[in-house]
Amino acid sequence: MLSQSVVNEIDNFFFGYLAEPERSNAQAALFPSLVLLWMFGGSLSAISVGTQAIAARRFAEGRYRKSGEVLVNSWMFSLVASVITTVIAYALTPTILKFALPSVEVREAAQSFLNWRLLGIASMVITFSFKAFFDGLGKTHVHMVSALVMNALNIFLCWVLIFGKLGVPHMGIEGAGLADALCTWVGLAIMVAWTLKAKYRVPFKPFAMSARSKALTWDILKLSIPSGIATIAVMLGFGLFSVIVGRLDAASAAQGGSANHNLAATSVIVSILKLTFTACLAFGTATATLVSQSMGEKKPDQAERYGWVSVRLGLMVFGVVGFLEGVVFPHQAIAFFNDSPEVMSAALVPMRMMGIITPLIACGMILTQALFGAGESVFVMIVELV
């Protein structure tokens, strides 16, 4: 999970080496761009919740072909839904950005990034279907390999496209969007290739068109839709926060102050914490798999033990991580992405606050995934909406 999250952190890291004002504009545009990307693509990626829960249970029951049928219906739905969503996203993005970002420069940067990045919605969503299937089998290393290759390629492509190396024109933030989109398709290709191995292709039949089932697709969606709704609600909250921060930057610029430093600081903080919370999500994913498999084996007490053991581990591990990044090394963490005095000043206090509450957030994320594994996605949705 951590290696997957690094894709966008690579963008932010390279943006830090651009000249001003391109650096601040790019970093200020990244956070609202990712909010939009996840509002559209992330909500669909919730298909992984139902896919993992059902695939894991059927695998634990020894019904391998039935487990493969879950993947068939999941990736087919993901393909159709993501294509439709991509068209909608392209149609709505200019209007949303115009409302959310007062700065013309930041808005143009965000649009240029999303023009390419939205092409990766389909690959991202379908990848989540395959990832959920393998996670449900306990084969979490499959997506790790895919993500490591993606990141290695993304580092190279970002270096070439953002800065205009090897005879390629300088593209800045637009190059980051193109690099990210290309890498997500490469990652999907690796996941599909892995599925074609005989050890998975023969017993699971992951591409058998005869396995299409409206009833099974609906079973997957019943577990996934609440998570998708919660994702949209959370992204709307982040989007509102982005609008407020953008208004602060606009007010600062009107008074002759530094423009876009608050949004840039927000992107930096999100980049740092996203690495932490994605690692935390990995704890949750493992917990969800163990909980689902235990439920499939008719061992609810064992499922409960897995959940609480994971919470205790998360509190210890991320308590230390939060203390280090929020109390001991906040200056260094922020400067890794942007060493601007204005950005450092704006980011320091929020970074300290987030570091202190990191273990509590980690606990909530782990329990969320554990409940997804138990099939309690409606309860999670209600809690997140509240």
Short mmCIF file of C-alpha atoms in Angstrom, two decimals, residues 25-26 28-30 32-33 93-94 96-114:
data_model
loop_
_atom_site.label_atom_id
_atom_site.label_comp_id
_atom_site.label_asym_id
_atom_site.label_seq_id
_atom_site.Cartn_x
_atom_site.Cartn_y
_atom_site.Cartn_z
CA ASN A 25 1.28 26.78 -8.31
CA ALA A 26 1.93 23.09 -8.97
CA ALA A 28 -1.14 24.24 -4.64
CA ALA A 29 -2.94 22.55 -7.54
CA LEU A 30 -2.02 19.00 -6.56
CA PRO A 32 -7.52 19.82 -5.02
CA SER A 33 -6.70 17.78 -8.14
CA THR A 93 -13.95 19.25 -13.87
CA PRO A 94 -13.65 22.76 -15.41
CA ILE A 96 -15.66 22.46 -10.25
CA LEU A 97 -12.16 23.92 -10.49
CA LYS A 98 -13.54 27.36 -11.35
CA PHE A 99 -15.60 27.28 -8.16
CA ALA A 100 -12.92 25.76 -5.94
CA LEU A 101 -9.80 27.67 -7.00
CA PRO A 102 -9.89 31.48 -7.16
CA SER A 103 -6.32 31.67 -8.47
CA VAL A 104 -6.26 31.48 -12.26
CA GLU A 105 -2.69 30.14 -12.25
CA VAL A 106 -3.49 27.33 -9.81
CA ARG A 107 -6.71 26.51 -11.65
CA GLU A 108 -4.87 26.23 -14.97
CA ALA A 109 -2.21 24.04 -13.35
CA ALA A 110 -4.86 21.74 -11.87
CA GLN A 111 -6.69 21.48 -15.19
CA SER A 112 -3.51 20.62 -17.09
CA PHE A 113 -2.71 17.90 -14.53
CA LEU A 114 -6.20 16.40 -14.62
#
